[in-house]
Short mmCIF file of C-alpha atoms in Angstrom, two decimals:
data_model
loop_
_atom_site.label_atom_id
_atom_site.label_comp_id
_atom_site.label_asym_id
_atom_site.label_seq_id
_atom_site.Cartn_x
_atom_site.Cartn_y
_atom_site.Cartn_z
CA UNK A 1343 61.11 127.82 -17.96
CA UNK A 1344 60.50 127.63 -21.64
CA UNK A 1345 59.63 124.01 -23.03
CA UNK A 1346 59.73 121.68 -26.45
CA UNK A 1347 58.20 118.07 -27.02
CA UNK A 1348 59.61 115.89 -29.65
CA UNK A 1349 57.93 112.67 -30.58
CA UNK A 1350 55.57 114.34 -28.05
CA UNK A 1351 53.00 110.78 -28.31
CA UNK A 1352 49.79 111.19 -26.21
CA UNK A 1353 52.15 113.90 -24.08
CA UNK A 1354 53.21 111.62 -21.17
CA UNK A 1355 56.13 114.25 -20.63
CA UNK A 1356 53.76 117.13 -20.48
CA UNK A 1357 52.20 115.02 -17.63
CA UNK A 1358 55.45 114.90 -16.17
CA UNK A 1359 55.74 118.00 -16.02
CA UNK A 1360 52.46 118.55 -14.41
CA UNK A 1361 53.40 115.78 -12.33
CA UNK A 1362 56.57 117.97 -10.73
CA UNK A 1363 54.37 120.73 -9.54
CA UNK A 1364 56.60 123.33 -11.17
CA UNK A 1365 54.96 126.66 -11.26
CA UNK A 1366 56.53 128.02 -14.25
CA UNK A 1367 56.75 126.08 -17.51
CA UNK A 1368 55.36 126.08 -20.26
CA UNK A 1369 55.37 124.50 -23.63
CA UNK A 1370 55.72 126.20 -26.19
CA UNK A 1371 55.81 123.55 -29.18
CA UNK A 1372 55.21 120.30 -29.24
CA UNK A 1373 56.07 118.16 -32.43
CA UNK A 1374 54.57 114.36 -33.58
CA UNK A 1375 54.40 113.08 -36.97
CA UNK A 1376 51.47 110.11 -36.04
CA UNK A 1377 47.68 112.24 -36.34
CA UNK A 1378 46.23 109.68 -34.39
CA UNK A 1379 48.58 110.48 -31.08
CA UNK A 1380 48.19 113.91 -32.05
CA UNK A 1381 44.68 113.61 -31.96
CA UNK A 1382 44.89 112.40 -28.00
CA UNK A 1383 47.28 115.49 -27.26
CA UNK A 1384 45.11 118.13 -28.13
CA UNK A 1385 42.27 116.42 -26.39
CA UNK A 1386 44.48 116.69 -23.24
CA UNK A 1387 46.22 119.94 -24.08
CA UNK A 1388 43.70 121.71 -26.33
CA UNK A 1389 45.90 125.19 -25.66
CA UNK A 1390 49.66 123.72 -26.78
CA UNK A 1391 51.47 124.68 -29.44
CA UNK A 1392 51.10 121.09 -31.19
CA UNK A 1393 52.44 120.85 -34.65
CA UNK A 1394 51.72 117.70 -37.24
CA UNK A 1395 55.18 117.87 -38.72
CA UNK A 1396 58.15 115.64 -38.87
CA UNK A 1397 61.27 117.04 -37.36
CA UNK A 1398 63.48 117.13 -40.37
CA UNK A 1399 61.79 119.93 -41.47
CA UNK A 1400 62.64 122.03 -38.33
CA UNK A 1401 65.55 123.89 -38.67
CA UNK A 1402 67.61 125.10 -36.32
CA UNK A 1403 66.66 129.00 -36.48
CA UNK A 1404 63.59 127.85 -36.39
CA UNK A 1405 63.82 125.82 -33.29
CA UNK A 1406 65.48 128.69 -31.25
CA UNK A 1407 63.06 130.82 -32.19
CA UNK A 1408 61.13 129.21 -29.22
CA UNK A 1409 63.49 130.43 -26.93
CA UNK A 1410 63.73 126.64 -25.72
CA UNK A 1411 64.95 126.14 -22.15
CA UNK A 1412 64.05 122.06 -21.66
CA UNK A 1413 64.20 119.67 -24.52
CA UNK A 1414 62.10 116.87 -23.28
CA UNK A 1415 62.07 113.86 -26.64
CA UNK A 1416 61.14 110.13 -27.07
CA UNK A 1417 62.04 109.11 -30.14
CA UNK A 1418 60.84 105.69 -32.00
CA UNK A 1419 62.02 102.91 -30.45
CA UNK A 1420 61.64 100.35 -32.76
CA UNK A 1421 65.27 101.12 -34.08
CA UNK A 1422 66.62 99.30 -30.99
CA UNK A 1423 64.34 96.96 -29.07
CA UNK A 1424 65.51 93.85 -29.09
CA UNK A 1425 62.53 92.84 -31.05
CA UNK A 1426 63.24 94.52 -33.90
CA UNK A 1427 65.95 94.14 -36.42
CA UNK A 1428 67.92 96.33 -34.39
CA UNK A 1429 69.09 98.96 -37.91
CA UNK A 1430 69.85 101.82 -35.23
CA UNK A 1431 71.33 104.40 -37.25
CA UNK A 1432 70.89 102.78 -40.35
CA UNK A 1433 67.14 103.07 -39.90
CA UNK A 1434 65.01 105.16 -41.62
CA UNK A 1435 63.26 106.25 -37.56
CA UNK A 1436 66.30 107.49 -36.45
CA UNK A 1437 66.64 110.41 -38.97
CA UNK A 1438 64.85 112.96 -36.82
CA UNK A 1439 66.62 111.88 -34.25
CA UNK A 1440 70.27 111.93 -35.88
CA UNK A 1441 68.76 115.92 -37.40
CA UNK A 1442 68.85 116.58 -33.49
CA UNK A 1443 71.46 115.22 -32.68
CA UNK A 1444 73.31 117.08 -35.51
CA UNK A 1445 71.95 120.21 -35.94
CA UNK A 1446 69.63 121.41 -33.97
CA UNK A 1447 71.41 120.46 -29.90
CA UNK A 1448 74.81 121.84 -30.95
CA UNK A 1449 73.46 125.16 -32.61
CA UNK A 1450 70.80 125.84 -29.77
CA UNK A 1451 71.97 129.19 -27.47
CA UNK A 1452 69.17 128.94 -25.05
CA UNK A 1453 69.13 124.97 -24.77
CA UNK A 1454 69.93 124.27 -20.96
CA UNK A 1455 68.14 121.38 -20.28
CA UNK A 1456 67.96 117.83 -22.30
CA UNK A 1457 65.40 114.70 -21.39
CA UNK A 1458 65.21 111.32 -23.67
CA UNK A 1459 63.97 108.40 -23.03
CA UNK A 1460 63.97 105.13 -25.42
CA UNK A 1461 64.03 101.46 -24.59
CA UNK A 1462 66.79 98.95 -23.24
CA UNK A 1463 69.46 98.64 -25.68
CA UNK A 1464 69.53 102.27 -26.72
CA UNK A 1465 72.36 102.25 -24.60
CA UNK A 1466 74.80 100.18 -26.33
CA UNK A 1467 73.55 102.12 -29.92
CA UNK A 1468 75.63 104.04 -32.24
CA UNK A 1469 72.50 106.79 -31.78
CA UNK A 1470 73.56 106.75 -27.59
CA UNK A 1471 77.50 107.52 -28.77
CA UNK A 1472 76.30 109.93 -31.64
CA UNK A 1473 74.69 111.90 -28.80
CA UNK A 1474 76.72 111.83 -25.96
CA UNK A 1475 79.67 113.03 -27.90
CA UNK A 1476 77.56 115.88 -29.66
CA UNK A 1477 76.47 116.69 -26.05
CA UNK A 1478 80.03 116.30 -24.76
CA UNK A 1479 80.92 118.92 -27.29
CA UNK A 1480 78.36 121.28 -27.18
CA UNK A 1481 79.29 121.99 -23.48
CA UNK A 1482 76.44 119.65 -21.96
CA UNK A 1483 76.91 117.42 -18.43
CA UNK A 1484 75.10 114.42 -18.79
CA UNK A 1485 73.87 111.12 -16.32
CA UNK A 1486 72.38 108.09 -17.91
CA UNK A 1487 70.05 105.19 -15.46
CA UNK A 1488 68.18 101.95 -16.35
CA UNK A 1489 64.98 102.02 -14.52
CA UNK A 1490 62.18 100.44 -14.02
CA UNK A 1491 58.77 101.74 -12.22
CA UNK A 1492 59.41 98.90 -9.70
CA UNK A 1493 62.05 100.81 -8.48
CA UNK A 1494 59.91 103.34 -7.73
CA UNK A 1495 57.43 100.60 -5.61
CA UNK A 1496 55.08 100.50 -9.15
CA UNK A 1497 53.39 97.23 -9.78
CA UNK A 1498 54.96 96.96 -13.36
CA UNK A 1499 57.93 96.21 -15.62
CA UNK A 1500 58.95 98.27 -17.76
CA UNK A 1501 62.61 98.90 -18.15
CA UNK A 1502 63.76 102.34 -20.32
CA UNK A 1503 66.98 104.06 -20.82
CA UNK A 1504 66.58 107.69 -20.28
CA UNK A 1505 69.18 110.46 -20.49
CA UNK A 1506 69.32 113.85 -18.16
CA UNK A 1507 71.57 116.78 -19.67
CA UNK A 1508 72.17 120.48 -18.60
CA UNK A 1509 74.15 122.65 -20.11
CA UNK A 1510 77.47 123.62 -17.87
CA UNK A 1511 78.52 126.00 -15.33
CA UNK A 1512 74.99 123.92 -14.21
CA UNK A 1513 75.22 120.76 -12.27
CA UNK A 1514 73.41 118.02 -10.92
CA UNK A 1515 72.65 119.23 -7.75
CA UNK A 1516 73.28 115.40 -5.50
CA UNK A 1517 76.45 112.98 -6.37
CA UNK A 1518 74.86 109.72 -8.11
CA UNK A 1519 77.49 107.00 -7.57
CA UNK A 1520 77.50 105.03 -10.30
CA UNK A 1521 74.26 106.90 -12.02
CA UNK A 1522 72.44 104.87 -9.76
CA UNK A 1523 69.15 106.81 -7.62
CA UNK A 1524 68.83 105.51 -3.95
CA UNK A 1525 65.37 106.84 -2.36
CA UNK A 1526 67.08 109.03 -0.78
CA UNK A 1527 67.69 111.45 -3.66
CA UNK A 1528 64.18 112.55 -3.39
CA UNK A 1529 62.33 114.82 -1.31
CA UNK A 1530 58.86 112.80 -0.79
CA UNK A 1531 57.60 109.32 -0.69
CA UNK A 1532 59.22 107.14 -2.99
CA UNK A 1533 56.39 105.06 -3.31
CA UNK A 1534 53.85 105.87 -6.04
CA UNK A 1535 49.84 105.12 -6.04
CA UNK A 1536 50.08 101.91 -7.93
CA UNK A 1537 51.79 99.92 -5.25
CA UNK A 1538 49.39 96.44 -6.79
CA UNK A 1539 47.43 95.11 -9.12
CA UNK A 1540 43.78 96.78 -7.08
CA UNK A 1541 45.19 100.24 -7.50
CA UNK A 1542 44.10 100.65 -11.00
CA UNK A 1543 41.24 98.26 -11.12
CA UNK A 1544 37.82 99.25 -12.81
CA UNK A 1545 35.25 99.87 -9.91
CA UNK A 1546 32.75 97.61 -11.64
CA UNK A 1547 33.20 94.61 -13.44
CA UNK A 1548 29.75 94.86 -14.93
CA UNK A 1549 31.04 96.65 -18.25
CA UNK A 1550 33.69 94.22 -18.95
CA UNK A 1551 32.77 91.45 -20.20
CA UNK A 1552 33.83 92.33 -23.69
CA UNK A 1553 37.66 92.03 -21.74
CA UNK A 1554 37.02 88.52 -21.29
CA UNK A 1555 39.58 86.28 -23.55
CA UNK A 1556 37.55 84.85 -25.96
CA UNK A 1557 37.58 80.63 -26.17
CA UNK A 1558 39.74 80.47 -29.25
CA UNK A 1559 42.71 82.81 -27.19
CA UNK A 1560 42.58 80.52 -24.38
CA UNK A 1561 42.80 77.28 -26.13
CA UNK A 1562 45.50 78.78 -28.29
CA UNK A 1563 47.88 80.48 -25.31
CA UNK A 1564 46.12 80.46 -22.08
CA UNK A 1565 48.40 78.61 -20.73
CA UNK A 1566 50.97 80.57 -21.27
CA UNK A 1567 49.25 83.95 -20.05
CA UNK A 1568 51.15 86.11 -17.52
CA UNK A 1569 48.58 86.19 -14.88
CA UNK A 1570 48.03 88.54 -11.99
CA UNK A 1571 45.27 89.36 -9.10
CA UNK A 1572 43.94 92.37 -7.41
CA UNK A 1573 46.91 91.30 -5.55
CA UNK A 1574 49.51 90.84 -7.18
CA UNK A 1575 52.26 93.09 -6.73
CA UNK A 1576 54.10 92.94 -10.39
CA UNK A 1577 52.46 93.07 -13.53
CA UNK A 1578 54.75 92.66 -17.27
CA UNK A 1579 55.47 95.78 -19.71
CA UNK A 1580 52.21 97.02 -21.64
CA UNK A 1581 53.25 97.17 -25.43
CA UNK A 1582 51.48 98.62 -28.33
CA UNK A 1583 50.38 94.99 -28.97
CA UNK A 1584 48.40 94.05 -26.16
CA UNK A 1585 45.21 92.51 -27.01
CA UNK A 1586 46.46 91.86 -30.24
CA UNK A 1587 48.63 89.16 -29.59
CA UNK A 1588 48.49 87.31 -26.38
CA UNK A 1589 52.63 86.42 -24.96
CA UNK A 1590 55.09 89.37 -24.30
CA UNK A 1591 52.60 92.22 -24.78
CA UNK A 1592 51.42 92.69 -21.06
CA UNK A 1593 49.84 90.71 -17.99
CA UNK A 1594 46.18 89.78 -18.22
CA UNK A 1595 43.57 89.53 -14.86
CA UNK A 1596 41.53 87.29 -12.81
CA UNK A 1597 39.94 87.47 -10.00
CA UNK A 1598 40.21 83.91 -9.24
CA UNK A 1599 43.05 83.82 -5.74
CA UNK A 1600 46.49 83.00 -7.18
CA UNK A 1601 46.56 79.36 -5.39
CA UNK A 1602 43.65 78.63 -7.25
CA UNK A 1603 45.04 79.89 -10.87
CA UNK A 1604 48.18 78.07 -10.09
CA UNK A 1605 46.34 75.06 -9.91
CA UNK A 1606 44.35 75.53 -12.65
CA UNK A 1607 47.05 76.19 -14.79
CA UNK A 1608 49.65 73.46 -13.88
CA UNK A 1609 47.02 70.44 -13.87
CA UNK A 1610 44.22 71.09 -16.14
CA UNK A 1611 45.10 69.44 -19.82
CA UNK A 1612 43.80 72.62 -22.02
CA UNK A 1613 40.24 71.90 -20.62
CA UNK A 1614 38.37 75.57 -21.97
CA UNK A 1615 35.22 75.04 -19.73
CA UNK A 1616 37.99 75.29 -16.99
CA UNK A 1617 40.02 77.15 -18.14
CA UNK A 1618 37.05 79.60 -19.13
CA UNK A 1619 36.66 79.68 -14.84
CA UNK A 1620 39.14 81.96 -14.47
CA UNK A 1621 37.36 84.34 -16.52
CA UNK A 1622 40.87 85.31 -17.65
CA UNK A 1623 40.49 89.32 -18.97
CA UNK A 1624 42.71 91.94 -20.56
CA UNK A 1625 43.00 95.26 -19.14
CA UNK A 1626 41.03 97.80 -19.97
CA UNK A 1627 43.06 100.82 -21.45
CA UNK A 1628 42.01 103.10 -18.57
CA UNK A 1629 43.75 100.45 -16.45
CA UNK A 1630 46.87 100.19 -18.42
CA UNK A 1631 47.44 103.91 -17.84
CA UNK A 1632 47.08 103.67 -13.91
CA UNK A 1633 49.53 101.20 -14.17
CA UNK A 1634 51.54 103.96 -16.50
CA UNK A 1635 50.66 106.68 -13.87
CA UNK A 1636 48.56 108.47 -16.39
CA UNK A 1637 46.49 111.02 -14.43
CA UNK A 1638 43.83 110.59 -17.15
CA UNK A 1639 41.43 107.44 -19.02
CA UNK A 1640 39.44 109.48 -21.23
CA UNK A 1641 40.86 107.72 -24.30
CA UNK A 1642 38.72 110.13 -27.57
CA UNK A 1643 40.01 107.07 -30.25
CA UNK A 1644 39.31 103.31 -30.78
CA UNK A 1645 40.68 100.65 -27.40
CA UNK A 1646 42.79 99.52 -30.25
CA UNK A 1647 44.38 102.57 -31.03
CA UNK A 1648 44.49 103.58 -26.75
CA UNK A 1649 46.21 100.53 -26.59
CA UNK A 1650 48.67 100.83 -29.04
CA UNK A 1651 49.14 104.77 -27.74
CA UNK A 1652 50.29 103.62 -24.47
CA UNK A 1653 52.67 100.98 -25.29
CA UNK A 1654 54.64 103.24 -27.46
CA UNK A 1655 54.11 105.75 -24.16
CA UNK A 1656 56.66 106.63 -20.98
CA UNK A 1657 56.06 106.09 -17.58
CA UNK A 1658 54.68 109.61 -16.37
CA UNK A 1659 55.43 108.78 -12.18
CA UNK A 1660 59.09 107.56 -13.59
CA UNK A 1661 59.73 111.11 -15.78
CA UNK A 1662 58.47 113.06 -13.01
CA UNK A 1663 61.26 111.96 -10.70
CA UNK A 1664 63.79 112.24 -13.24
CA UNK A 1665 62.81 115.86 -14.32
CA UNK A 1666 62.89 116.77 -10.93
CA UNK A 1667 66.84 115.74 -10.46
CA UNK A 1668 67.24 117.90 -13.61
CA UNK A 1669 65.27 121.10 -13.07
CA UNK A 1670 66.03 123.68 -10.06
#
């Protein structure tokens, strides 16, 4: 199985393929224009043919010269996210995806399988409409999903759009009523290894002081933070702005018990010393990577860059399960 990864980032799709335990696959081409992400990808997969190029420069003939069976892609989400301007196909960052839809997919002679990941909101976009129209006209059958890691027993919310497509006469081996996945669709256990926050925590707290939330941040937004403990079975989606902004970018950790946290947050009148007693800290990049089911933690970039790259990436376990549905 010959694989092409577009918008390859730090290699989440590649890790998902490995998680599937497929015996015979080769990523023959990975493409991204983010040089920092590419440096991380090369660190994890030094032998993969990774190219720093704009997808717009890749012709259908060049694409098919790799004889790909599978196309995996997670296009830029900014044109579709609710936190952005939602410019959809009028956003410059959508042009590479439109090139794939209009030129690559309909003209490929070898492509048999496609997986697309994006944010919630893509399902109602004009880009999505163009994609599924092209797939239908090009002889593909497809399934669409809105899924979060929480559906798989993982204690992290990350609701995302997914599309799986197969070239006819290939079809999906199972019937998915209303595109709903249930536990019976998996040939292994449904729940992943990350079922509560303790499953991601670093073994030692001795080197974590640098991740403590500082006094200024506590006074500004301490009571609005989403705080989890080691026994929590949930956490919020981690975004590329984690640690740069406090609210809406991901959960923070406290070693205190939940009862103590609730009492302090509900009754404290912005008393800094009381808030500091909770020892609130950000999760480390390695911990965020575990939430997202990456099997690695050594990111050869700064902490800030690691957070940004992870925030733009995928949940490896979720994509691996979808690949198991897609591939023979």
